PDB file of C-alpha atoms in Angstrom:
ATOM      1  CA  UNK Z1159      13.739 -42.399   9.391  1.00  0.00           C
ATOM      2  CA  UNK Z1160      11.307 -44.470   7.255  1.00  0.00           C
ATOM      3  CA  UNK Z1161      10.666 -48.572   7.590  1.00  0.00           C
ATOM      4  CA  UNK Z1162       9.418 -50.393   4.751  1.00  0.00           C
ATOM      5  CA  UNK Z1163       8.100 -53.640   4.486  1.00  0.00           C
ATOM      6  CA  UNK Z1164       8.530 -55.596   1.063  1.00  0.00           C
ATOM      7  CA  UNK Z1165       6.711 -58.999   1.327  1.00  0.00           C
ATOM      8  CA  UNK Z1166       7.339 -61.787  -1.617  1.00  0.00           C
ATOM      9  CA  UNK Z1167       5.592 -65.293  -2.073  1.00  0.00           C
ATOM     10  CA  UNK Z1168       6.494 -68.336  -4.119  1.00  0.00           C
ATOM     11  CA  UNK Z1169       5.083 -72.229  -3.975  1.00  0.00           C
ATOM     12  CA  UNK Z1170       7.454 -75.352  -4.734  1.00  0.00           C
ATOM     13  CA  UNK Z1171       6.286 -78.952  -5.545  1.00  0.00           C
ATOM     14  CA  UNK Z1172       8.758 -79.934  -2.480  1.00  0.00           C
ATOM     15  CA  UNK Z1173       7.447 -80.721   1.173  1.00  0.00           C
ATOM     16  CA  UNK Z1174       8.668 -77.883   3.594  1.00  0.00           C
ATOM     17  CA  UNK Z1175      11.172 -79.997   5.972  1.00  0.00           C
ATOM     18  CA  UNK Z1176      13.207 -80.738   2.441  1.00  0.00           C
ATOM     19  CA  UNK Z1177      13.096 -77.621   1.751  1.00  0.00           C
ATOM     20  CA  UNK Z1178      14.260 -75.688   4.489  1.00  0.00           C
ATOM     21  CA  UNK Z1179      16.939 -78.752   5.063  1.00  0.00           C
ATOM     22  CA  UNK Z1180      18.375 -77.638   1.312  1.00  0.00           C
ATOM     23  CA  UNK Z1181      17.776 -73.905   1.373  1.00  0.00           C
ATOM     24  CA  UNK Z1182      18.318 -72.517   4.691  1.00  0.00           C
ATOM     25  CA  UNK Z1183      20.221 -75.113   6.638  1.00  0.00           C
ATOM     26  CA  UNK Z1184      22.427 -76.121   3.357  1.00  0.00           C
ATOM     27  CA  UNK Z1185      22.073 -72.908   1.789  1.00  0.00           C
ATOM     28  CA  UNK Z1186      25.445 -71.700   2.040  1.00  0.00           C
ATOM     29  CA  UNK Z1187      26.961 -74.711   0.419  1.00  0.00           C
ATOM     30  CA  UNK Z1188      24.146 -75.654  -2.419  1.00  0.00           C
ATOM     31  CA  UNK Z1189      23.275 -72.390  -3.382  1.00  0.00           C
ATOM     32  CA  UNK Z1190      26.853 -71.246  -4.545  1.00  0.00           C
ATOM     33  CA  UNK Z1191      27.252 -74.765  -6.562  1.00  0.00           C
ATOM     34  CA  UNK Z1192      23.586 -74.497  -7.987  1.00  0.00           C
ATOM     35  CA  UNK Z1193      23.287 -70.883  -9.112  1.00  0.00           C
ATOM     36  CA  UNK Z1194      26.916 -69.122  -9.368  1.00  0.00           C
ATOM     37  CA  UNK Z1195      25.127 -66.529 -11.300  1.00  0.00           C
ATOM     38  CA  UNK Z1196      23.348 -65.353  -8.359  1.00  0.00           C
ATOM     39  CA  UNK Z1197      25.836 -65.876  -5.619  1.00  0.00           C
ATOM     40  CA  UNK Z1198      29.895 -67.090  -6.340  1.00  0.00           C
ATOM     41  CA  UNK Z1199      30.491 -68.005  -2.842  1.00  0.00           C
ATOM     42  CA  UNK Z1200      29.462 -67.879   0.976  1.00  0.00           C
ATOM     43  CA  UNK Z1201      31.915 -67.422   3.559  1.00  0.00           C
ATOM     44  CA  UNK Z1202      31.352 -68.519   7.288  1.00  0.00           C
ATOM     45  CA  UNK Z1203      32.863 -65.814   9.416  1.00  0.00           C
ATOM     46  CA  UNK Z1204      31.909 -66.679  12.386  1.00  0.00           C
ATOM     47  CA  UNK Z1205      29.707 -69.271  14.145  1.00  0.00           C
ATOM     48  CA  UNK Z1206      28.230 -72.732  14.026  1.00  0.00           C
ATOM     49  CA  UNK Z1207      24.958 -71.959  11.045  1.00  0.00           C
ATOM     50  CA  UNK Z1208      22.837 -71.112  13.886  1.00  0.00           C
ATOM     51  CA  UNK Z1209      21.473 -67.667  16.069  1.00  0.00           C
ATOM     52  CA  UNK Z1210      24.628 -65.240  15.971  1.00  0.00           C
ATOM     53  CA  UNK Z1211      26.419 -66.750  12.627  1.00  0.00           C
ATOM     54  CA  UNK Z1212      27.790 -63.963  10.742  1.00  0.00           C
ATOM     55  CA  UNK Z1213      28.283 -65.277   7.102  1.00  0.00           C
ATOM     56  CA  UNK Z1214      29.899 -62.700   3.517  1.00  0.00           C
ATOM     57  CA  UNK Z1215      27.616 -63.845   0.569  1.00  0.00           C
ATOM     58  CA  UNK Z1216      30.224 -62.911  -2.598  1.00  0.00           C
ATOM     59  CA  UNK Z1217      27.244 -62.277  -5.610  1.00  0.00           C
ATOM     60  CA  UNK Z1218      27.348 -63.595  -9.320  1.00  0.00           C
ATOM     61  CA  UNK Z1219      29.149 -61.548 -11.961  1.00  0.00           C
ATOM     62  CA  UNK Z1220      26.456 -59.424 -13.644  1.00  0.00           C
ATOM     63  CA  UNK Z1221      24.779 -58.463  -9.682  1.00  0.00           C
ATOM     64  CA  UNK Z1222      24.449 -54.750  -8.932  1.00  0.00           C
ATOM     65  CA  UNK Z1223      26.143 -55.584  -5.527  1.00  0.00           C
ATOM     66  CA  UNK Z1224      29.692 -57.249  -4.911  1.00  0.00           C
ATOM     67  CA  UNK Z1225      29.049 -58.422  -1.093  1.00  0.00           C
ATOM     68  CA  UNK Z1226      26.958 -58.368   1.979  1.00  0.00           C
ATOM     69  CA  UNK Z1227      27.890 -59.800   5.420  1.00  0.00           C
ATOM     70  CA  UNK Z1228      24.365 -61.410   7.106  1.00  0.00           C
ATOM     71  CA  UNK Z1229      23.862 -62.187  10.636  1.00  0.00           C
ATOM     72  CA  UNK Z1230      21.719 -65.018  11.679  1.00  0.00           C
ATOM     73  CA  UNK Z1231      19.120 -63.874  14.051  1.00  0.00           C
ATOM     74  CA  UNK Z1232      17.025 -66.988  14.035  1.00  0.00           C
ATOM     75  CA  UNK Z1233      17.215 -70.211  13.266  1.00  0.00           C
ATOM     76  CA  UNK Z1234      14.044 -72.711  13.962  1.00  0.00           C
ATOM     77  CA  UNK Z1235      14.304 -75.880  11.534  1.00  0.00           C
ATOM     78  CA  UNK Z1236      11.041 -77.542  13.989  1.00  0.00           C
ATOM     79  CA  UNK Z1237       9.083 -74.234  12.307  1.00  0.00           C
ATOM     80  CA  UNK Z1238      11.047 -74.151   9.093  1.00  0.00           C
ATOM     81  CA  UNK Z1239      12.461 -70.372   9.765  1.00  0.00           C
ATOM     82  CA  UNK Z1240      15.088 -68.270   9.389  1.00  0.00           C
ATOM     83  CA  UNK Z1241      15.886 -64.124  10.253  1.00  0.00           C
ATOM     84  CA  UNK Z1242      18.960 -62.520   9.022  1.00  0.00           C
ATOM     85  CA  UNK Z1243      19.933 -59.090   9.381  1.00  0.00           C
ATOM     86  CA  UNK Z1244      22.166 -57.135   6.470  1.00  0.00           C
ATOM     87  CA  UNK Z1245      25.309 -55.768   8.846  1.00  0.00           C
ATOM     88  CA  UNK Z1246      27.658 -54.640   6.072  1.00  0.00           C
ATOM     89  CA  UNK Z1247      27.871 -54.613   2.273  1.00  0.00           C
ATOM     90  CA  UNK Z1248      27.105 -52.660  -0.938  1.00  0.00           C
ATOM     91  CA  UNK Z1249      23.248 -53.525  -0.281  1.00  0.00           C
ATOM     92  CA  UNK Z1250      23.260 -50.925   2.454  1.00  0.00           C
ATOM     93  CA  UNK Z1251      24.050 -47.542   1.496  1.00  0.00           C
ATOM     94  CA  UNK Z1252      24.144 -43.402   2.755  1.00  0.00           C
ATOM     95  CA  UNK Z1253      20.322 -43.968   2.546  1.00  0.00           C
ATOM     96  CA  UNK Z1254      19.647 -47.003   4.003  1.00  0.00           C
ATOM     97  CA  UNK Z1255      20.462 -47.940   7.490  1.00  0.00           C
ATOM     98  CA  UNK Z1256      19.888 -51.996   7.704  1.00  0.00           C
ATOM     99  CA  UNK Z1257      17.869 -54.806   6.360  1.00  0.00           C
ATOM    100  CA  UNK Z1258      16.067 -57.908   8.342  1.00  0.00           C
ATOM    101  CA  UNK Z1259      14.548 -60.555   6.556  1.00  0.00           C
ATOM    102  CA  UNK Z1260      12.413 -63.183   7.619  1.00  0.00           C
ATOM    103  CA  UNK Z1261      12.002 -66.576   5.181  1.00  0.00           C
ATOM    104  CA  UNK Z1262       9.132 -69.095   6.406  1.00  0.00           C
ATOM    105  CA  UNK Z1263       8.245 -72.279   4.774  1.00  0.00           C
ATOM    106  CA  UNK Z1264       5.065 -73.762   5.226  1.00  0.00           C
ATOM    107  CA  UNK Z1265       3.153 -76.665   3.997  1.00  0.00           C
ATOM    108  CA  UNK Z1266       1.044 -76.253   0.515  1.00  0.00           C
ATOM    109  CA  UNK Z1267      -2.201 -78.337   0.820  1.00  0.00           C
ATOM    110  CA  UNK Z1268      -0.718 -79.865  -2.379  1.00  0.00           C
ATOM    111  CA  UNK Z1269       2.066 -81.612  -0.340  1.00  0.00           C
ATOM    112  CA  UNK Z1270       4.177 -79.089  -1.563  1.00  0.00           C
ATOM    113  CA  UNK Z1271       5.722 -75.352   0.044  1.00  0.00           C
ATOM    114  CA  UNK Z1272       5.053 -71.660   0.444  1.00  0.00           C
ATOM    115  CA  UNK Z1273       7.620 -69.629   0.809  1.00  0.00           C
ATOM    116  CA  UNK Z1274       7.285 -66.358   2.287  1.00  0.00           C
ATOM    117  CA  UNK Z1275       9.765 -63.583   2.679  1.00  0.00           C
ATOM    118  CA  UNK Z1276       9.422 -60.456   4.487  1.00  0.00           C
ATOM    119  CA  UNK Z1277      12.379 -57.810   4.568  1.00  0.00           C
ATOM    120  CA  UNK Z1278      11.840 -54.675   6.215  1.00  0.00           C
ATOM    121  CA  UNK Z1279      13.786 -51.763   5.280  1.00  0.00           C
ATOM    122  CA  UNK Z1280      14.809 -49.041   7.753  1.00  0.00           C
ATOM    123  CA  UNK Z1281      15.917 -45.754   5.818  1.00  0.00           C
ATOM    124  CA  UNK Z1282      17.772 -42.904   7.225  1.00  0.00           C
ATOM    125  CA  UNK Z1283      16.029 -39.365   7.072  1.00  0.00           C
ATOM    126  CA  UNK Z1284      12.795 -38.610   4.758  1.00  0.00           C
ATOM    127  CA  UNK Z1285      14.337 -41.142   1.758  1.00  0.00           C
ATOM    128  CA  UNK Z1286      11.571 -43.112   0.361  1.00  0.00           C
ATOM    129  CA  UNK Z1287      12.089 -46.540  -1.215  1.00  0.00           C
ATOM    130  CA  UNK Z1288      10.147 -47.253  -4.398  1.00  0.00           C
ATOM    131  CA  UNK Z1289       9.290 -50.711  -5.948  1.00  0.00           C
ATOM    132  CA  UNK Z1290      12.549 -50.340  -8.092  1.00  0.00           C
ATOM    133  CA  UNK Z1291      14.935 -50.807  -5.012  1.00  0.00           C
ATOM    134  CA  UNK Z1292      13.635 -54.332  -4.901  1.00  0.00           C
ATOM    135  CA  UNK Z1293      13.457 -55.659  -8.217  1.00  0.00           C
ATOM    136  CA  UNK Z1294      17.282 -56.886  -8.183  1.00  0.00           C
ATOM    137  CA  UNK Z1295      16.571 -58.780  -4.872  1.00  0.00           C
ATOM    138  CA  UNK Z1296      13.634 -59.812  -6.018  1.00  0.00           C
ATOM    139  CA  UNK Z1297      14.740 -61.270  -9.261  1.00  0.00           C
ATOM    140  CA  UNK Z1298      17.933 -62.907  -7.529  1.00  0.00           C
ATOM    141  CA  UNK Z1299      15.833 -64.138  -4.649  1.00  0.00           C
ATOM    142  CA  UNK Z1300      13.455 -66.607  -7.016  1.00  0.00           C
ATOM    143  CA  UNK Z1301      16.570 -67.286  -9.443  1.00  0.00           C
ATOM    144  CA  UNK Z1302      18.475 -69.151  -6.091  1.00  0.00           C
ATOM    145  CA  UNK Z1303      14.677 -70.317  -5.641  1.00  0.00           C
ATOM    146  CA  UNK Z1304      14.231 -71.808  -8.312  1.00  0.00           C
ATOM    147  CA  UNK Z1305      17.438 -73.103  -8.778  1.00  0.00           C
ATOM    148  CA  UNK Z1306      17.175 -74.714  -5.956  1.00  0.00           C
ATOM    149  CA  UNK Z1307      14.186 -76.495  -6.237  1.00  0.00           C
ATOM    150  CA  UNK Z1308      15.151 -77.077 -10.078  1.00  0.00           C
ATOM    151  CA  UNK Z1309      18.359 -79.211  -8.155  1.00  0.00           C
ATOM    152  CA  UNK Z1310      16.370 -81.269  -5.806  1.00  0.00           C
ATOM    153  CA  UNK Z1311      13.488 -82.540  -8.464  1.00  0.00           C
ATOM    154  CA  UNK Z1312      16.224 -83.840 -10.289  1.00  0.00           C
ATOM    155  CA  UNK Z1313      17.676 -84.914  -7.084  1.00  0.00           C
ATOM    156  CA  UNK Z1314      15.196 -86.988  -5.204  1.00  0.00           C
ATOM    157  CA  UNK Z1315      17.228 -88.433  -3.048  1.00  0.00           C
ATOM    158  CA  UNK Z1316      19.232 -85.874  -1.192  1.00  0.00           C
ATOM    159  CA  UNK Z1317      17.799 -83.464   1.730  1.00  0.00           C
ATOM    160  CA  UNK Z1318      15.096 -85.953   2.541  1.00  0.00           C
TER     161      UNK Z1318
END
């Protein structure tokens, strides 16, 4: 059994609380309207949005996977992050055992955000995870991004 750590970094124009109130606490509603490409819909399962939510994320035609189910490990809007875990869906497979990812948004001395994702990847066995496993995350991850942030520039007024 192998863990890998993938980290990813992006900056936005918009403060963090905005942010975070748009893309993690209204994610599951904005991000299906904004970019259906990347994700067609987000079912609630179970829970209120916060610690213990278990959520199915349907993906965009064209996406390698179909579905994942996510569990909410943490939620802290006063420190602008979020933890999921992957507990079911294409993304995990004979080779990979589960998926936690950690999204923190902090201020930019600009006025603006950094947004930085870990996911660590715990393998079963000797299998070894190469840059290519990511790229599809990757690329969907900073389409929703900036899709999102695309939305709320032309949107000053909401999330604030």
């Amino acid at each position: 059994m192998g863990v890998f750590t993938h980290e990813s970094q992006g900056t936005s124009a918009i403060p963090p609380a905005r942010l975070f109130k748009a893309f993690i606490l209204d994610g599951d509603n904005l991000i299906p309207k904004v970019v259906p490409q990347a994700v067609k819909s987000v079912e609630r399962i179970e829970g209120n949005g916060g610690p213990g939510t278990i959520r199915k994320i349907t993906f965009g035609e064209g996406s390698k996977y179909k579905y994942g189910k996510h569990r909410i490990d943490v939620m802290d809007p006063e420190h602008y992050t979020c933890c999921f875990s992957v507990i079911e869906g294409d993304g995990l497979s004979d080779n990979i055992e589960n998926i936690s990812t950690e999204t923190k948004i902090v201020a930019s001395p600009d006025g603006g955000s950094i947004v930085k994702r870990t996911s660590k990847y715990q393998t079963k066995g000797d299998f070894q995870l190469t840059e290519e496993h990511f790229q599809g995350g990757k690329e969907r991850a900073t389409m929703i991004f900036k899709g999102i942030e695309t939305y709320l520039v032309a949107h000053p007024d909401l999330y604030n």
